[in-house]
Amino acid sequence: MPTLHIDSFRELTPSWVDAIPSILADEIFSLAGECRLVESKNKVDLLIGAYRSDDGDPWPLPSVLEAERRLQHQGDAAKHEYLPIEGDPVYLRQAQKLLLGLDDQSKLFQRLVSVQTISGSGAIHIGAAFLSRLLKPGCVWVSDPTWAPHILMFERAGDVIILQVCAHNPTGLDLTQEQWKKVAEICARKGIFPFLDNAYQGFATGNPERDAWPLRYFANMANPIRFGVAQSFSKNFGLYGQRAGAFHLVLKEQDRAIQGNILQQLQFIIRTEYSAPPRTGSTIVKTILGDADLKAQWLTEVSAMSQRLGSVRSALHNGLRGSQLNSDFDHIIQQSGMFSYTGLSTKEVLRLRQEFHIYLSSSGRISMAGYYVTRAIREVQQDPSSK
Ligand SMILES: Cc1ncc(COP(=O)(O)O)c(C=O)c1O
């Protein structure tokens, strides 16, 4: 029987513990924690990309509440059972349809391998893990700036390019259809694997079908290319804490024989990380997408969220323009979605935080779902010392 050398174990233990280095905390979440502790009534949190009502409160979507009511009423005894490793097949089918606009007869289903994930972040992570195991890319391209976790999740993931489908975080600036076509052509010509991050479907134009245009263009190219999609239902269903998402691989016709292996690889990654996905959020999503009335209601709600974000944008722009600041702030209304990249300097951001208790990320990104902050921005911009 092998013996355990307790003495050497004792010696080792402190050294590895002592050697654990500190790492940078996530800026958005740690500032949000700091903001929660501030006692001022006037504090404003413009950090996290979560939709808020006019009063600054969370807004559970009425379609989601109705789906929850129906599910409660059904009293499904299996509602706390494990899902399969790859997730709920009905949910995955609905998720595919929403992405690619497919009807039940579509041949495109046969080119898809999909797994349910821990929301959009989990989809990016599972996709990155899959690519780093199998594609072993030498290079990963991202927009500059991009959502910071893209870089952290793709440490080494030939080449991959991460593209946000719509309502770009943090800039609010999306590619035009002509630019998407060019990007697709370059990916095809150079053999680059596009990884499309679809976290805000519906927030750019108010219409999830229209926002999915780039995905549908990629999927229907005359000479198909393989690509990945990370799909999140956090924002467009307001299901932030429920962690409903999916990772999809759109393959070529000739990949059919290998699809089983691909699914096994994805199942292996999931099984060894968290075993099986959570089911509450995905059950709500499939209930809504699978019911014509609830889906119609949800579409109206997505449009209402997008419109409200647009009106916050206009109000902020109206409040700031023409006030002889060093920007006309027109970019605020040229951008779309949940965020605005204000162009404020890190110093100005710091002053907003320290003097006005207005919290935004040091890059100057604000979540448009927050309150108006016109007066405070004017004040810090009129002061040359904060440049
Ligand atoms: C660009 C982008 N991708 C993905 C996500 C993932 O969000 P979640 O994990 O909540 O689905 C976010 C969230 O802020 C995001 O901004």
XYZ file of C-alpha atoms and ligand atoms in Angstrom:
403
model
C 0.000 0.000 0.000
C 1.455 3.415 -0.873
C 2.375 5.532 2.119
C 1.584 9.211 2.436
C 4.589 11.258 3.571
C 2.784 13.627 5.819
C 5.978 15.547 6.666
C 6.784 16.489 3.131
C 3.123 17.362 2.570
C 3.293 19.751 5.518
C 6.322 21.414 4.030
C 4.696 21.843 0.650
C 1.373 23.183 1.784
C 2.420 26.633 2.995
C 4.663 27.252 0.000
C 1.997 26.785 -2.650
C -0.513 28.744 -0.657
C 1.967 31.559 -0.097
C 2.772 31.652 -3.776
C -0.794 32.304 -4.926
C -0.583 35.645 -6.724
C -3.280 38.291 -6.627
C -5.049 39.012 -9.894
C -6.967 41.999 -11.106
C -10.586 41.993 -9.894
C -13.281 42.418 -12.534
C -13.695 46.200 -12.709
C -17.425 46.278 -13.403
C -18.469 43.865 -10.685
C -16.128 45.306 -8.047
C -17.210 48.897 -8.731
C -20.849 47.762 -8.606
C -20.115 46.294 -5.149
C -18.551 49.617 -4.106
C -21.539 51.548 -5.463
C -23.947 49.384 -3.446
C -22.180 50.499 -0.258
C -22.411 54.232 -1.052
C -25.122 55.807 1.049
C -25.924 58.845 -1.113
C -29.501 58.951 -2.402
C -28.216 60.427 -5.646
C -25.804 57.642 -6.528
C -26.104 56.292 -10.055
C -24.936 52.880 -11.261
C -24.160 52.936 -14.988
C -21.926 49.893 -14.845
C -23.655 46.622 -15.456
C -25.406 45.825 -18.707
C -28.759 45.002 -17.215
C -31.959 46.692 -18.363
C -33.665 49.054 -15.916
C -37.083 50.722 -15.876
C -37.562 54.520 -15.880
C -37.245 54.385 -12.104
C -33.944 52.540 -12.299
C -35.456 49.244 -11.167
C -35.026 45.768 -12.663
C -37.815 44.908 -15.092
C -38.893 41.269 -15.118
C -40.491 40.831 -18.542
C -44.284 40.280 -18.280
C -43.948 37.405 -20.798
C -41.418 35.773 -18.460
C -43.730 36.231 -15.458
C -46.570 34.689 -17.452
C -44.399 31.724 -18.476
C -43.383 31.235 -14.835
C -47.045 31.331 -13.794
C -47.933 28.673 -16.355
C -45.006 26.483 -15.342
C -45.938 26.791 -11.691
C -49.475 25.799 -12.577
C -48.280 22.720 -14.497
C -46.565 21.442 -11.363
C -44.089 19.329 -13.362
C -42.631 16.777 -10.926
C -39.498 16.502 -13.101
C -38.726 20.213 -12.980
C -35.696 19.742 -10.739
C -34.285 16.702 -12.536
C -30.969 16.773 -14.376
C -31.019 17.834 -17.997
C -28.934 15.832 -20.491
C -25.289 16.955 -20.632
C -25.896 18.811 -23.902
C -29.103 20.377 -22.584
C -32.813 20.393 -23.297
C -33.427 19.420 -26.961
C -36.665 21.426 -27.251
C -34.972 24.545 -25.896
C -32.005 24.049 -28.240
C -34.315 23.743 -31.230
C -36.074 26.996 -30.278
C -32.722 28.682 -29.758
C -31.561 27.578 -33.239
C -34.779 28.856 -34.805
C -34.433 32.249 -33.165
C -30.856 32.595 -34.338
C -31.236 31.471 -37.884
C -34.908 32.072 -38.635
C -35.527 28.412 -39.450
C -38.828 26.655 -40.026
C -39.293 23.011 -39.078
C -38.402 21.795 -42.589
C -35.162 23.724 -42.897
C -32.164 21.711 -44.072
C -29.893 23.981 -42.065
C -30.762 22.072 -38.874
C -28.650 19.243 -40.258
C -25.566 21.433 -40.270
C -25.893 22.385 -36.593
C -24.399 20.982 -33.427
C -25.710 22.815 -30.362
C -25.263 22.526 -26.631
C -26.961 24.382 -23.821
C -24.580 26.511 -21.777
C -24.352 28.655 -18.670
C -25.640 31.680 -20.530
C -23.528 33.617 -23.053
C -20.353 33.594 -20.968
C -20.573 29.816 -20.667
C -21.137 29.555 -24.420
C -18.015 31.587 -25.137
C -16.041 29.533 -22.663
C -17.242 26.150 -23.971
C -16.628 27.323 -27.535
C -13.141 28.526 -26.611
C -12.369 25.238 -24.817
C -13.591 23.248 -27.830
C -11.529 25.318 -30.278
C -8.406 25.209 -28.146
C -8.682 21.383 -27.873
C -9.391 20.756 -31.546
C -8.705 23.710 -33.800
C -5.705 24.873 -31.724
C -5.710 28.349 -33.227
C -2.489 30.286 -33.259
C -4.196 33.641 -33.086
C -7.482 35.108 -31.871
C -8.674 38.459 -33.239
C -10.983 40.720 -31.281
C -12.304 44.221 -31.812
C -10.489 46.979 -29.939
C -12.123 47.658 -27.568
C -14.181 44.591 -26.849
C -15.996 43.016 -23.907
C -13.039 42.289 -21.589
C -13.859 38.599 -20.873
C -13.410 37.806 -24.601
C -9.687 38.268 -24.149
C -9.550 36.417 -20.844
C -11.499 33.426 -22.154
C -9.585 33.015 -25.408
C -6.037 32.750 -24.157
C -5.101 30.378 -26.965
C -7.983 29.461 -28.852
C -5.556 28.217 -37.755
C -7.085 31.749 -36.465
C -10.284 32.784 -34.783
C -12.062 36.133 -34.964
C -14.636 37.083 -32.340
C -17.365 39.315 -33.701
C -20.364 40.696 -31.871
C -23.544 40.235 -33.877
C -25.297 43.446 -32.811
C -25.397 46.195 -30.184
C -21.612 46.000 -29.673
C -20.365 46.115 -26.087
C -18.802 48.557 -25.223
C -19.011 50.884 -28.227
C -22.617 50.506 -29.398
C -21.270 50.514 -32.972
C -22.133 47.647 -35.310
C -20.834 46.619 -38.703
C -23.021 47.517 -41.684
C -24.361 44.720 -43.895
C -21.729 45.596 -46.512
C -18.979 45.338 -43.896
C -20.328 41.977 -42.681
C -20.232 40.650 -46.239
C -16.616 41.760 -46.544
C -15.706 40.147 -43.203
C -17.381 36.880 -44.251
C -15.506 36.936 -47.553
C -12.163 37.519 -45.769
C -12.889 34.710 -43.265
C -13.699 32.342 -46.128
C -10.655 33.349 -48.177
C -8.164 33.253 -45.304
C -9.620 30.263 -43.471
C -10.424 32.259 -40.336
C -13.002 30.737 -37.981
C -15.640 33.356 -37.042
C -16.975 33.159 -33.508
C -20.140 35.235 -33.331
C -21.100 36.505 -29.913
C -24.857 37.064 -29.871
C -25.594 38.574 -26.472
C -27.967 41.381 -27.445
C -30.296 40.012 -30.136
C -33.146 42.525 -30.327
C -31.399 45.436 -28.641
C -29.900 47.086 -31.716
C -33.042 47.537 -33.833
C -35.716 46.407 -31.384
C -36.363 43.386 -33.606
C -34.565 40.073 -32.897
C -35.188 38.885 -36.471
C -33.525 41.939 -37.980
C -30.642 41.872 -35.506
C -29.879 38.286 -36.537
C -29.063 39.366 -40.091
C -25.275 38.719 -39.826
C -25.850 35.197 -38.435
C -28.272 34.369 -41.197
C -25.962 35.783 -43.829
C -23.073 33.609 -42.579
C -25.295 30.508 -42.407
C -26.635 30.941 -45.946
C -23.486 31.799 -47.875
C -23.284 30.134 -51.279
C -19.969 28.584 -50.240
C -20.683 27.780 -46.607
C -18.041 28.262 -43.941
C -17.927 26.798 -40.449
C -18.556 29.167 -37.583
C -19.494 29.227 -33.912
C -22.212 31.198 -32.132
C -22.473 32.039 -28.452
C -26.095 32.811 -27.641
C -27.308 34.494 -24.484
C -30.851 34.987 -23.200
C -29.692 37.138 -20.273
C -30.517 40.471 -21.837
C -33.356 39.897 -24.290
C -35.367 37.814 -21.795
C -34.139 39.699 -18.706
C -32.984 36.353 -17.315
C -29.596 37.572 -16.086
C -29.311 35.340 -13.032
C -30.865 32.267 -14.642
C -27.918 31.611 -16.959
C -29.705 30.462 -20.111
C -27.551 30.236 -23.220
C -26.264 27.968 -25.952
C -23.190 27.321 -28.028
C -23.822 26.405 -31.665
C -21.486 25.171 -34.336
C -22.663 25.792 -37.868
C -20.881 23.244 -40.021
C -20.539 22.394 -43.684
C -22.647 19.819 -45.471
C -19.661 17.464 -45.701
C -19.186 17.486 -41.898
C -22.262 15.335 -41.265
C -20.251 12.180 -40.565
C -18.218 13.945 -37.906
C -21.090 15.666 -36.072
C -21.401 12.838 -33.544
C -17.731 13.220 -32.603
C -18.136 16.964 -32.265
C -21.087 16.552 -29.933
C -19.135 13.996 -27.873
C -16.245 16.431 -27.510
C -18.593 19.177 -26.335
C -20.306 16.777 -23.934
C -16.913 15.769 -22.558
C -15.964 19.401 -21.873
C -19.302 20.086 -20.162
C -19.302 16.845 -18.167
C -15.848 17.560 -16.779
C -16.657 21.166 -15.913
C -20.191 21.354 -14.519
C -21.842 18.149 -15.690
C -25.181 19.468 -16.911
C -26.786 22.884 -17.475
C -29.332 24.603 -15.204
C -32.940 24.230 -16.312
C -35.115 27.026 -14.920
C -34.107 29.758 -17.369
C -34.070 27.479 -20.399
C -37.534 26.173 -19.512
C -38.855 29.736 -19.392
C -37.256 30.556 -22.757
C -38.633 27.453 -24.464
C -42.092 28.084 -22.996
C -42.144 31.583 -24.480
C -40.623 30.747 -27.854
C -42.853 27.693 -28.200
C -46.119 29.579 -27.693
C -47.247 31.954 -30.450
C -49.003 34.408 -28.105
C -46.218 34.523 -25.547
C -43.641 34.910 -28.293
C -45.573 37.829 -29.812
C -45.772 39.434 -26.374
C -42.043 38.910 -25.817
C -41.232 40.537 -29.180
C -43.216 43.607 -28.131
C -41.335 43.734 -24.854
C -37.932 43.509 -26.532
C -38.945 46.340 -28.813
C -40.101 48.409 -25.807
C -36.749 47.886 -24.045
C -34.849 48.893 -27.147
C -37.022 51.985 -27.635
C -36.540 53.088 -24.063
C -32.773 52.750 -24.405
C -33.052 54.899 -27.530
C -34.962 57.591 -25.659
C -32.424 57.615 -22.807
C -29.781 58.085 -25.501
C -31.639 61.037 -27.050
C -32.257 62.651 -23.678
C -28.588 62.373 -22.752
C -27.569 63.745 -26.137
C -30.057 66.636 -25.904
C -28.800 67.502 -22.453
C -25.175 67.609 -23.528
C -25.067 69.041 -27.027
C -24.597 72.722 -27.656
C -23.180 73.263 -24.202
C -19.728 74.164 -25.532
C -18.137 71.010 -24.291
C -15.232 69.517 -26.173
C -17.490 67.013 -27.903
C -20.859 67.327 -29.646
C -21.719 63.899 -28.214
C -23.357 62.950 -31.517
C -21.787 59.507 -31.150
C -24.280 58.806 -28.359
C -27.155 58.798 -30.832
C -25.144 57.113 -33.577
C -24.573 54.096 -31.336
C -27.239 51.554 -30.454
C -27.979 48.956 -27.832
C -27.359 48.944 -24.143
C -24.094 50.847 -23.973
C -22.585 54.125 -24.927
C -18.904 54.750 -25.218
C -18.950 58.311 -23.960
C -15.370 59.302 -24.752
C -14.904 60.595 -21.195
C -11.338 60.377 -19.922
C -10.367 58.130 -17.022
C -9.888 61.262 -14.895
C -13.369 62.520 -15.754
C -14.792 59.110 -14.923
C -13.048 59.220 -11.569
C -14.424 62.673 -10.799
C -17.946 61.561 -11.668
C -17.491 58.741 -9.179
C -15.868 60.744 -6.402
C -17.885 63.943 -6.632
C -21.253 62.778 -7.906
C -21.359 59.082 -6.963
C -21.920 58.242 -10.601
C -20.345 54.913 -11.376
C -19.214 53.985 -14.886
C -16.317 51.903 -16.133
C -12.911 53.582 -16.502
C -13.123 53.160 -20.280
C -15.982 55.689 -20.231
C -18.606 53.089 -21.110
C -22.027 53.667 -19.625
C -24.973 51.353 -19.520
C -27.754 53.338 -21.177
C -30.217 51.534 -18.974
C -29.116 53.841 -16.171
C -30.403 57.289 -15.314
C -29.619 60.500 -17.080
C -26.362 62.038 -15.940
C -26.308 65.140 -18.093
C -25.592 67.758 -15.460
C -22.666 65.916 -13.918
C -21.012 65.177 -17.285
C -21.327 68.852 -18.252
C -19.629 69.898 -15.069
C -16.609 67.608 -15.352
C -16.206 68.364 -19.065
C -16.222 72.134 -18.533
C -13.289 71.820 -16.170
C -9.957 71.694 -18.088
C -8.151 70.219 -15.092
C -9.877 66.851 -15.527
C -8.559 66.317 -19.063
C -20.573 41.123 -25.529
C -21.082 40.192 -24.480
N -21.027 38.875 -24.693
C -21.492 37.990 -23.813
C -22.027 38.407 -22.619
C -22.488 37.314 -21.709
O -23.493 37.579 -20.839
P -24.192 36.386 -20.047
O -23.135 35.458 -19.579
O -24.925 37.046 -18.955
O -25.094 35.723 -21.024
C -22.084 39.779 -22.320
C -22.598 40.278 -21.043
O -22.479 41.390 -20.645
C -21.613 40.698 -23.290
O -21.672 42.010 -23.086
